[in-house]
Coordinates of C-alpha atoms in Angstrom, one line a residue:
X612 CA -39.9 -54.4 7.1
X613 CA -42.5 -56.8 7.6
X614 CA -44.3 -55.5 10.5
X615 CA -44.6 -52.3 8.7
X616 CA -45.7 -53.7 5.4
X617 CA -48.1 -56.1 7.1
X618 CA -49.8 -53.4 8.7
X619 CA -50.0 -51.2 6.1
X620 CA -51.7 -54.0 4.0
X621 CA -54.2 -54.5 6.7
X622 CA -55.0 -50.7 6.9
X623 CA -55.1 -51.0 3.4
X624 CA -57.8 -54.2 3.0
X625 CA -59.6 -52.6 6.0
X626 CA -60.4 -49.1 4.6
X627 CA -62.2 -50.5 1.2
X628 CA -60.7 -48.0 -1.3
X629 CA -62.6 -45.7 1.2
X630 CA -59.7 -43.2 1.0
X631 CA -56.5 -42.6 -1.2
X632 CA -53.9 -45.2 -1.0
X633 CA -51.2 -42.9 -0.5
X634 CA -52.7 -40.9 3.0
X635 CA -53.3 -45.0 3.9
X636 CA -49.9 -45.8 3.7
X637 CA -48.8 -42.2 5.3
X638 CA -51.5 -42.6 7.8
X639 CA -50.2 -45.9 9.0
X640 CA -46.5 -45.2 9.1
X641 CA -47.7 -42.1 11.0
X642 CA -49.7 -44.2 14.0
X643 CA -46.8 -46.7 14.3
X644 CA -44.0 -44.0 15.0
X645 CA -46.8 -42.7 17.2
X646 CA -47.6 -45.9 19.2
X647 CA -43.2 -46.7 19.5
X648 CA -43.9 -49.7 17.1
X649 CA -41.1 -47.4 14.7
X650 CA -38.8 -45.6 16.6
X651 CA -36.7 -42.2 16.1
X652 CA -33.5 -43.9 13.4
X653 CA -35.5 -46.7 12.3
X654 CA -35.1 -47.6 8.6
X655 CA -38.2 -47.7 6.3
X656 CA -38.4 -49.4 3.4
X657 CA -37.3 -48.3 0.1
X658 CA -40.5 -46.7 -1.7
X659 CA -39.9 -49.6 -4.8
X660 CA -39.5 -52.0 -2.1
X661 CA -42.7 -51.0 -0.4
X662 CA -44.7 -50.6 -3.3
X663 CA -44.1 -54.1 -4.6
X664 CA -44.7 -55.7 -1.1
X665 CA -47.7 -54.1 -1.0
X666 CA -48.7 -54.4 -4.9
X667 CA -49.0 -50.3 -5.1
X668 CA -47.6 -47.6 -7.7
X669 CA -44.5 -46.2 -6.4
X670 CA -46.0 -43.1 -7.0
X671 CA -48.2 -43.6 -4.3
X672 CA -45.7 -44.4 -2.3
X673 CA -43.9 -41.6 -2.9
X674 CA -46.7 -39.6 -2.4
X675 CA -47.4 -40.8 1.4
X676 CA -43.4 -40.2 1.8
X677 CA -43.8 -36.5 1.2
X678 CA -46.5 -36.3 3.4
X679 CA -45.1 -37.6 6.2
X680 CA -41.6 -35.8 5.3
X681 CA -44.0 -32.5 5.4
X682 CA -45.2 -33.3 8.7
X683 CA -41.3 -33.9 10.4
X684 CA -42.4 -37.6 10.7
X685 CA -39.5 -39.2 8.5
X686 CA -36.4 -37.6 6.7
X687 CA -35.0 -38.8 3.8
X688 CA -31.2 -38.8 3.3
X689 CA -29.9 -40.0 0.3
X690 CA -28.3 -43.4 0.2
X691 CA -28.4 -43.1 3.8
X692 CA -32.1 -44.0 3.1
X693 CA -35.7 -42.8 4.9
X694 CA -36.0 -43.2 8.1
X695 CA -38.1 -42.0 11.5
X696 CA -36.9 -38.7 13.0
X697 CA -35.6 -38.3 16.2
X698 CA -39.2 -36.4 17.8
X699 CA -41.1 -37.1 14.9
X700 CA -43.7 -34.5 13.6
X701 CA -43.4 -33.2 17.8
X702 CA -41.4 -30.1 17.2
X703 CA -39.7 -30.5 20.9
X704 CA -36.7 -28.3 21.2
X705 CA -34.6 -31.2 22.0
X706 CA -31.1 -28.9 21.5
X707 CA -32.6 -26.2 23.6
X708 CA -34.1 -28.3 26.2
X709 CA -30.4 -30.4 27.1
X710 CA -29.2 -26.8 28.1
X711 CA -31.4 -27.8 31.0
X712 CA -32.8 -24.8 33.8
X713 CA -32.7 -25.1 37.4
X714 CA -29.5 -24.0 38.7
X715 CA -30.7 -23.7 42.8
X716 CA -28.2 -26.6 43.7
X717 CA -25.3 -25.1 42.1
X718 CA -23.1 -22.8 43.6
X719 CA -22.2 -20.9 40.8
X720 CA -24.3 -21.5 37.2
X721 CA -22.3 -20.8 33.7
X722 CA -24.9 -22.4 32.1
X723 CA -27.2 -19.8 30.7
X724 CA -26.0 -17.5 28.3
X725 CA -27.7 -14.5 29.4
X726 CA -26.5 -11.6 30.4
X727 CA -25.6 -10.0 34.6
X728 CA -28.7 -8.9 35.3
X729 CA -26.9 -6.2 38.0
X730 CA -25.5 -4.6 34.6
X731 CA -28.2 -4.1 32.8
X732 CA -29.4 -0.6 32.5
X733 CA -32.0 0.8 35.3
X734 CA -35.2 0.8 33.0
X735 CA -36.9 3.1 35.8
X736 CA -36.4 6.7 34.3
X737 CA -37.4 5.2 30.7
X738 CA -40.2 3.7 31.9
X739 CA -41.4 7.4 33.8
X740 CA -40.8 9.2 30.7
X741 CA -42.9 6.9 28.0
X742 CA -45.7 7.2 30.7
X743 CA -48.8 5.0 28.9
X744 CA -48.4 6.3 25.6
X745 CA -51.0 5.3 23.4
X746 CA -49.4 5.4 19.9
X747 CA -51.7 3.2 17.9
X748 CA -54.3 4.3 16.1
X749 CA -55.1 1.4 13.8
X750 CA -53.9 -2.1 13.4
X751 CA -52.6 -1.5 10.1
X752 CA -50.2 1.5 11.7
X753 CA -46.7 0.2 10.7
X754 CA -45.2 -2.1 12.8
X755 CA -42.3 0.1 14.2
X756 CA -42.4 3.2 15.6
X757 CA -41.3 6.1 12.8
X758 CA -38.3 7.2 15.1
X759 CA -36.7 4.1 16.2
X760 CA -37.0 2.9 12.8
X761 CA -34.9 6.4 11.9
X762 CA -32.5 5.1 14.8
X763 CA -31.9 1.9 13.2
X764 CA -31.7 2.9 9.3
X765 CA -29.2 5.6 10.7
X766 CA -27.5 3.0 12.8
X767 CA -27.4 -0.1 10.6
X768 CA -24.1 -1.8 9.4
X769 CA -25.4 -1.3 5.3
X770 CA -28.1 0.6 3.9
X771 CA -31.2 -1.8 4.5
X772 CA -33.9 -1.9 2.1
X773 CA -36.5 -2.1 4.8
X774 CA -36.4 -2.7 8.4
X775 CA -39.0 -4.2 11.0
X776 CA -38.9 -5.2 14.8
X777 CA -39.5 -8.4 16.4
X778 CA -39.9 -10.3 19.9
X779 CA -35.8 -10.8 19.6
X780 CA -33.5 -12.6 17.5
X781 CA -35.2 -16.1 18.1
X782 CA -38.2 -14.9 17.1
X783 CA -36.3 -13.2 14.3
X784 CA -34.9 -16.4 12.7
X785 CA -38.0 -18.4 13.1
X786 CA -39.9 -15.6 11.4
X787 CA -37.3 -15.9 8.3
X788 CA -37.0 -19.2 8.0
X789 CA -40.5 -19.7 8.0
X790 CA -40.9 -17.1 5.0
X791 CA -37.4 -18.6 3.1
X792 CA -37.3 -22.5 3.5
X793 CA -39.2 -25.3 2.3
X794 CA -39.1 -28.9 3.7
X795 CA -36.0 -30.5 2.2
X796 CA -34.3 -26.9 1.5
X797 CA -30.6 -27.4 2.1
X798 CA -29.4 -24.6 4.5
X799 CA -25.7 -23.9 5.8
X800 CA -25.1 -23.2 9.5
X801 CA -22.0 -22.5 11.4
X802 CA -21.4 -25.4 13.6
X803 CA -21.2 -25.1 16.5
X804 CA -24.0 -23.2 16.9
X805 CA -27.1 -21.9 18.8
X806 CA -28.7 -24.6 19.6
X807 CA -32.7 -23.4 19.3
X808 CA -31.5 -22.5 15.8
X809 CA -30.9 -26.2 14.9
X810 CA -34.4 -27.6 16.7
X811 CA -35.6 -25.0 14.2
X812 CA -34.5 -25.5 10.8
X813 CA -34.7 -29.1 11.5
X814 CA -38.2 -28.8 12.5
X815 CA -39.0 -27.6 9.0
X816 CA -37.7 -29.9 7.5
X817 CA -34.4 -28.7 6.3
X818 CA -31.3 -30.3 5.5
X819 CA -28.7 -28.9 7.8
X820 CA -25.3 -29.0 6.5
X821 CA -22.5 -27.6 8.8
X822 CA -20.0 -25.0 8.0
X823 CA -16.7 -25.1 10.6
X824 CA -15.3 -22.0 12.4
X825 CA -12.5 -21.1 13.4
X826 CA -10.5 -17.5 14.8
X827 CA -11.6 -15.7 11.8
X828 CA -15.0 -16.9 11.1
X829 CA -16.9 -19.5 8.4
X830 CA -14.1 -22.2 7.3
X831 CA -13.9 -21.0 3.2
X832 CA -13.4 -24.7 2.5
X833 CA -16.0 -26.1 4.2
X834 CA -18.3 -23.0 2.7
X835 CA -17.4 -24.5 -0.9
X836 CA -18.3 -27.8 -0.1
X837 CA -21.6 -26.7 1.1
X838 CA -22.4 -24.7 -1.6
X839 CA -22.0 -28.3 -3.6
X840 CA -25.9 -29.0 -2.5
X841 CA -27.1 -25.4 -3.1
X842 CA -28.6 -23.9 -0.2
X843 CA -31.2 -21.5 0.1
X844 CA -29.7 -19.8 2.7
X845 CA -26.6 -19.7 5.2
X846 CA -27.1 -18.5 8.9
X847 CA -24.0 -17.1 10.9
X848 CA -23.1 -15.4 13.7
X849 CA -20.8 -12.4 12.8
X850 CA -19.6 -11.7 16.4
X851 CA -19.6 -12.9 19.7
X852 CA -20.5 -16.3 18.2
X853 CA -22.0 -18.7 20.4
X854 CA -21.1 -20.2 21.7
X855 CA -16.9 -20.3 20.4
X856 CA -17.0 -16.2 21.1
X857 CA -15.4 -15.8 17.3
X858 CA -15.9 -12.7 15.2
X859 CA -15.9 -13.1 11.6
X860 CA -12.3 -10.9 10.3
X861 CA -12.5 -8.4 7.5
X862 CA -10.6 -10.6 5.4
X863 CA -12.5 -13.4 6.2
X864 CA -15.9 -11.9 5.3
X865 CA -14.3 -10.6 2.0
X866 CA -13.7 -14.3 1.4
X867 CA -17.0 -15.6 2.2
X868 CA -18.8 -12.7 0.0
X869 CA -16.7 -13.9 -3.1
X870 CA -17.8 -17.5 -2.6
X871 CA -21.0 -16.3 -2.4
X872 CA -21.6 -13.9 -5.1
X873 CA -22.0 -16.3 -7.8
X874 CA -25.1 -18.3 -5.9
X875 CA -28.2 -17.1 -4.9
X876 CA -27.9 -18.0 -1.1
X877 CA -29.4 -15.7 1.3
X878 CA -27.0 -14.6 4.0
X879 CA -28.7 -14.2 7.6
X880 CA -26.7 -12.5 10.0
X881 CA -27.3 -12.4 13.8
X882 CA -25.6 -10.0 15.9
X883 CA -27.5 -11.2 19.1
X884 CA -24.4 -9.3 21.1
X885 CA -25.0 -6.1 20.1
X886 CA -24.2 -3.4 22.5
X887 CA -22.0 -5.6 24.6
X888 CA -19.0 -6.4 22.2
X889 CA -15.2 -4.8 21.9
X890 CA -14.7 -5.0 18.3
X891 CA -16.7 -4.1 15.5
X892 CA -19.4 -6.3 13.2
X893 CA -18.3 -6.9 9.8
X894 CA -21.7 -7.7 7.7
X895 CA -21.5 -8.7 4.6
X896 CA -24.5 -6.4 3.6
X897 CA -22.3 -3.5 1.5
X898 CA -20.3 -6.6 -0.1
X899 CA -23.3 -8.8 -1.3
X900 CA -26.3 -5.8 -1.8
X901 CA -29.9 -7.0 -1.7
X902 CA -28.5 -10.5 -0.2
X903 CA -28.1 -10.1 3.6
X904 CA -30.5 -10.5 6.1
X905 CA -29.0 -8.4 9.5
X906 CA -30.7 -9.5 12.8
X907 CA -29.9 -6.9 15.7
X908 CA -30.4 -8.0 19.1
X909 CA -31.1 -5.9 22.6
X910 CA -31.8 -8.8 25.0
X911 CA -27.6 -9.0 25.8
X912 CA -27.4 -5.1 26.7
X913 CA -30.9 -3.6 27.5
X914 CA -32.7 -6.8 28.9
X915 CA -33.9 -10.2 27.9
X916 CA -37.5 -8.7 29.4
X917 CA -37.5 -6.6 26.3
X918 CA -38.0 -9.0 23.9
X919 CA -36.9 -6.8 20.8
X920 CA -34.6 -7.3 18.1
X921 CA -34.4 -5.3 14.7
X922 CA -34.5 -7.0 11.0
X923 CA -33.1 -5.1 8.0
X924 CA -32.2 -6.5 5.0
X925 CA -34.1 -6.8 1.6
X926 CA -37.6 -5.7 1.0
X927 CA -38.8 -8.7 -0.6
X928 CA -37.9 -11.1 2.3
X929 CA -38.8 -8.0 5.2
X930 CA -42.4 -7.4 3.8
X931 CA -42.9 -11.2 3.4
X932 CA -41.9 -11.2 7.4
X933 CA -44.5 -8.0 8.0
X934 CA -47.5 -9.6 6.1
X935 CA -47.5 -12.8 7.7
X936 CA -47.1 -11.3 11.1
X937 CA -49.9 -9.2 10.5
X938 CA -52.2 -12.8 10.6
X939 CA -50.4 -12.8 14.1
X940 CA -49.4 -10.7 16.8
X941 CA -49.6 -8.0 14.3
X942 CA -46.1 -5.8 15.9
X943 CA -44.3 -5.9 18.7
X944 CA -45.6 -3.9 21.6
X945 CA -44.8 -0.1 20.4
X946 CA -44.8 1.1 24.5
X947 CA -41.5 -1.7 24.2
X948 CA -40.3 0.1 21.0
X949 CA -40.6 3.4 23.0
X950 CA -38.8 2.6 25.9
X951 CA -36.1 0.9 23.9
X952 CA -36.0 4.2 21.7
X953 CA -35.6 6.4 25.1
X954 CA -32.9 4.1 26.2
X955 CA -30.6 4.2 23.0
X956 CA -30.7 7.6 23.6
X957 CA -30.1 8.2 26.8
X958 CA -26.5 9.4 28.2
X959 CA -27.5 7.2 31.6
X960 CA -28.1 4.4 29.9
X961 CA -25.0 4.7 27.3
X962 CA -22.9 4.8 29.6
X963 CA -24.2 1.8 31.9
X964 CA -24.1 -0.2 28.5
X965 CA -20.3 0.8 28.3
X966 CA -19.4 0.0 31.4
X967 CA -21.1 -3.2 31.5
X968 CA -19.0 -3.9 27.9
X969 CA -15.7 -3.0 29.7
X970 CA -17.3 -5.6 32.6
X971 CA -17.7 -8.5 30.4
X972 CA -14.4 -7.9 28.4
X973 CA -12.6 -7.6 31.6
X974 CA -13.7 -10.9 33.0
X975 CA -13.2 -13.1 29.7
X976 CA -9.8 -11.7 29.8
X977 CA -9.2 -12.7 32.9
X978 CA -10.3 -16.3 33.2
X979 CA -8.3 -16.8 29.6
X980 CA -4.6 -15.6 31.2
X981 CA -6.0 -18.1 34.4
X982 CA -6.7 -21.1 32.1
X983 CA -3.5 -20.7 30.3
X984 CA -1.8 -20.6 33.5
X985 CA -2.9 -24.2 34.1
X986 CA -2.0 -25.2 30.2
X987 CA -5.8 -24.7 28.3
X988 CA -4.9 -21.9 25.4
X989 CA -8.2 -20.5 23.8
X990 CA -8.9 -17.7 21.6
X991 CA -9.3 -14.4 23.0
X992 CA -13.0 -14.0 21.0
X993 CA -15.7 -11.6 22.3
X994 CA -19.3 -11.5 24.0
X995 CA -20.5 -13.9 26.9
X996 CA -19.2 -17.2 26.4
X997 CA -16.5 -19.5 26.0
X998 CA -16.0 -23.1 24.8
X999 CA -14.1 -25.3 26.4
X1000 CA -12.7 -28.4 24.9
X1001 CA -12.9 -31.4 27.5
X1002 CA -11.1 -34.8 26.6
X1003 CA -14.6 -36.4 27.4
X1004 CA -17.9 -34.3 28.3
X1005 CA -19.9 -36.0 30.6
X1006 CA -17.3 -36.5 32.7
X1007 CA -16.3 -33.2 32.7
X1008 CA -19.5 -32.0 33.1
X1009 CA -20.0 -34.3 36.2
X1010 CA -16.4 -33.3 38.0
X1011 CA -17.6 -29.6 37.8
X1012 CA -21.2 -29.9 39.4
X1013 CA -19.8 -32.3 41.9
X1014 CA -18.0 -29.0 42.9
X1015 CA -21.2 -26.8 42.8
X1016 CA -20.7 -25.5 39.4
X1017 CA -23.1 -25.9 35.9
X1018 CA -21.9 -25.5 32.9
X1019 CA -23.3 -26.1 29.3
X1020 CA -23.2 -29.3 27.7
X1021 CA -21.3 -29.0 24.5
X1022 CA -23.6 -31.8 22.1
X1023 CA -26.5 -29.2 21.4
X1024 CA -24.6 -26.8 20.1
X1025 CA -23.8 -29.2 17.3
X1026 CA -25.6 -31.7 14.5
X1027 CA -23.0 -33.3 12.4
X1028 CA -19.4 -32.9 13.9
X1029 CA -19.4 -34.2 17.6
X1030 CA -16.4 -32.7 19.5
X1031 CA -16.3 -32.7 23.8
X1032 CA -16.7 -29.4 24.8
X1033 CA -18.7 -27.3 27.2
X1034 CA -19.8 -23.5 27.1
X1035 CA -18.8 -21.1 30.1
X1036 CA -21.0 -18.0 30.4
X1037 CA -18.1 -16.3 31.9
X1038 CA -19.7 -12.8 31.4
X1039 CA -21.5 -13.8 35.0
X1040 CA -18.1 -15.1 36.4
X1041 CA -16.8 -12.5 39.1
X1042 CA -13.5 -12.0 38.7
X1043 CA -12.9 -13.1 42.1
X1044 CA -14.1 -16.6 41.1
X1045 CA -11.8 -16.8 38.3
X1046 CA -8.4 -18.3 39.7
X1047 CA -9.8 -21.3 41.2
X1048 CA -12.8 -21.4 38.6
X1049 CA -9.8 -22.0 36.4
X1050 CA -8.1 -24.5 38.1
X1051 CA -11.5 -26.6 38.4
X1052 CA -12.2 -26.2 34.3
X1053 CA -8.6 -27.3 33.8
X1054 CA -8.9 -30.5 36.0
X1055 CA -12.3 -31.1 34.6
X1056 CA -11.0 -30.7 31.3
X1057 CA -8.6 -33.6 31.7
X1058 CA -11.3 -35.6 33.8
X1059 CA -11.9 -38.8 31.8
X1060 CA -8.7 -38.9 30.3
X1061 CA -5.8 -36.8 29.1
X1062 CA -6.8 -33.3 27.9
X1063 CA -6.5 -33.1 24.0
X1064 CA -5.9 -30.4 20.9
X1065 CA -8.9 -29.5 18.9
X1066 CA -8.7 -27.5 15.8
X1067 CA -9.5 -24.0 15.0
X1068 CA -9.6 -21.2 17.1
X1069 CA -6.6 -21.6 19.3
X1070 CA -4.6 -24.5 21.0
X1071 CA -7.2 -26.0 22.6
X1072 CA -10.6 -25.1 20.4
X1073 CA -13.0 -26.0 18.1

């Protein structure tokens, strides 16, 4: 407290009145969390506090706090009080980065989330067949190409008011929660969750309030309590969560529609699986019209290379995307759009998609009935990944690279509920690998201490 008011008052004698009091005051705090004088968690002073220390307006105050709030510098949380955030005003994707790259040492890596790259669809014959098309004639041509944008409107889960296509479903929910949120709006997000999604919306400045899941989806309790600080806008996964593997139930997303129908939150949905899933996606989008945002995904069963995802939902939020792309990249590449169009409607490449769904489904079902068979009961879920509950994480994660195999840190998947687990892609797992992949997993489980029950999705989940 007084290091920080004693340098503000000397910033404040030495500038003269050359400059507003308040961007002194923000300017100062700003170059001590900068120099490591205030660290990430520190406490600042209350803004009545401050301004009497100082002999300031609390106004001013005030003022220099939204500043710096605007710029990611500090957060304020209630009675919790103001204080530094962790990578102030930096914007590092602290969640993202823990997943951590560079697998070379490890025997087998489970870490990754993406997809087999030996079943992805050959892009060869596509490729031959779009040739160099040259299908734009201005810059102001709309951003997707008039037949795959007939593809997806004939394809989508509800009748979309518009629909556009971005560089995949990252790019997707940055692109919407730029347009959407505000520093300090209040947003709902399934936790666990992907983690990039949380460096985001706490990068704008939003408060992130978690929403549990469990077999059938969004916890319907935990969606009424976070309703209590009205978001703007909810983000889920509807299938093939990550990382838990969860698909939101009919009767599930009937629930969550009713609690939401009297609000005006925003509903963004990504299905980031697409192609690659056994069951079906319930959206909301026919239960809650005009109020569902619907992200579809190709990076899981066409290629991460592709960088495409679709966005349909309503026109007020779609155009706002379009128009501030257009002071951007403009569209995503329409020779991409192309291919991707030849591929959806390709028999070759229909079936190669199929086959590598029947793949993936084959090989979760498989390491489940092995980790049963050494006492770890999960959920049979969907998609790529499953989560593992460990009775403590690092050392879990430490017994199983010690035997050549990397896995995914549970922590930056979540933001408010800290549970041990770690996330198996075990759509790369042969199923050759899975008996004694299983035994390891179980041991590792227990390394640390004896293995416990989590709630939720099964015996041994979140």
């Amino acid at each position: 407290m007084k290091s920080v008011v004693a340098a503000v008052r000397a910033m404040l004698d030495s500038t003269g009145g050359n400059r507003r009091e308040s961007e002194t005051v923000a300017t100062t705090i700003g170059r001590l969390v900068a120099s490591g004088d205030l660290r990430p968690g520190d406490r600042l002073p209350t803004v009545r506090t401050l301004a009497k220390a100082l002999g300031i307006s609390p106004t001013t105050v005030s003022e220099a706090w939204r500043s710096l709030s605007s710029a990611g510098v500090i957060t304020t949380n209630g009675r919790n009080g103001t204080r530094v955030r962790a990578n102030a005003g930096t914007g590092a994707p602290t969640r993202y980065r823990a997943l951590g790259t560079g697998a070379d040492e490890f025997r087998i890596d489970l870490s990754s989330g993406i997809p087999d790259p030996t079943l992805l669809p050959d892009l060869g014959p596509s490729m031959a067949r779009v040739g160099r098309a040259d299908l734009t004639s201005s810059y102001l041509d709309d951003p997707v190409v008039p037949a795959l944008g007939e593809h997806l409107a004939a394809t989508w889960p509800f009748p979309a008011e518009s629909l556009t296509v971005v560089d995949g479903c990252l790019d997707a929910l940055d692109r919407i929660s730029t347009e959407i949120l505000a520093f300090g709006s209040a947003v709902l997000v399934e936790e666990p969750t992907f983690p990039p999604l949380i460096d985001l919306l706490e990068r704008l400045g939003c408060e992130v309030i978690g929403v549990g899941v469990d077999a059938e989806g969004p916890i319907p309790a935990d969606v009424v309590r976070g309703l209590e600080a009205q978001p703007v806008a909810f983000f889920t996964q509807p299938r093939a969560h990550n990382p838990t593997g969860v698909s939101i139930s009919e009767s599930r997303a009937r629930v969550v529609a009713d609690l939401l129908r009297p609000t005006g939150v925003l509903l963004i949905e990504d299905d980031h699986a697409w192609g690659i899933t056994t069951g079906p996606v319930e959206s909301l989008g026919d239960l809650l019209p005009g109020r569902v945002v619907h992200i579809r995904g190709f990076s899981k069963s066409h290629g991460p290379d592709l960088r495409l995802a679709a966005i349909g939902g309503p026109s007020e939020v779609i155009g706002r995307v379009r128009a501030r792309r257009m002071l951007g990249a403009g569209w995503s590449s329409r020779l991409l759009q192309l291919l991707l169009l030849d591929m959806l409607s390709d028999e070759t490449v229909i079936e190669a998609i199929a086959t590598a769904r029947n793949v993936y489904s084959s090989r979760r079902r498989r390491f489940l009935e092995r980790l049963r068979s050494h006492g770890i009961a999960l959920g049979e879920g969907d998609g790529l990944n499953l989560w593992v509950p460990v009775d403590d994480e690092q050392s879990a994660l430490v017994a199983l690279a010690a035997a050549g195999v990397r896995v995914a840190p549970g922590a930056p998947f979540t933001f408010g509920r800290r549970a041990d687990h770690v996330r198996l892609t075990v759509g790369l797992l042969p199923e050759s690998e899975a008996d004694w992949l299983a035994g390891l997993v179980a041991s590792a489980a227990r390394a640390g201490g004896a293995p416990r029950v989590s709630r939720g999705l099964g015996p041994m989940s979140m």
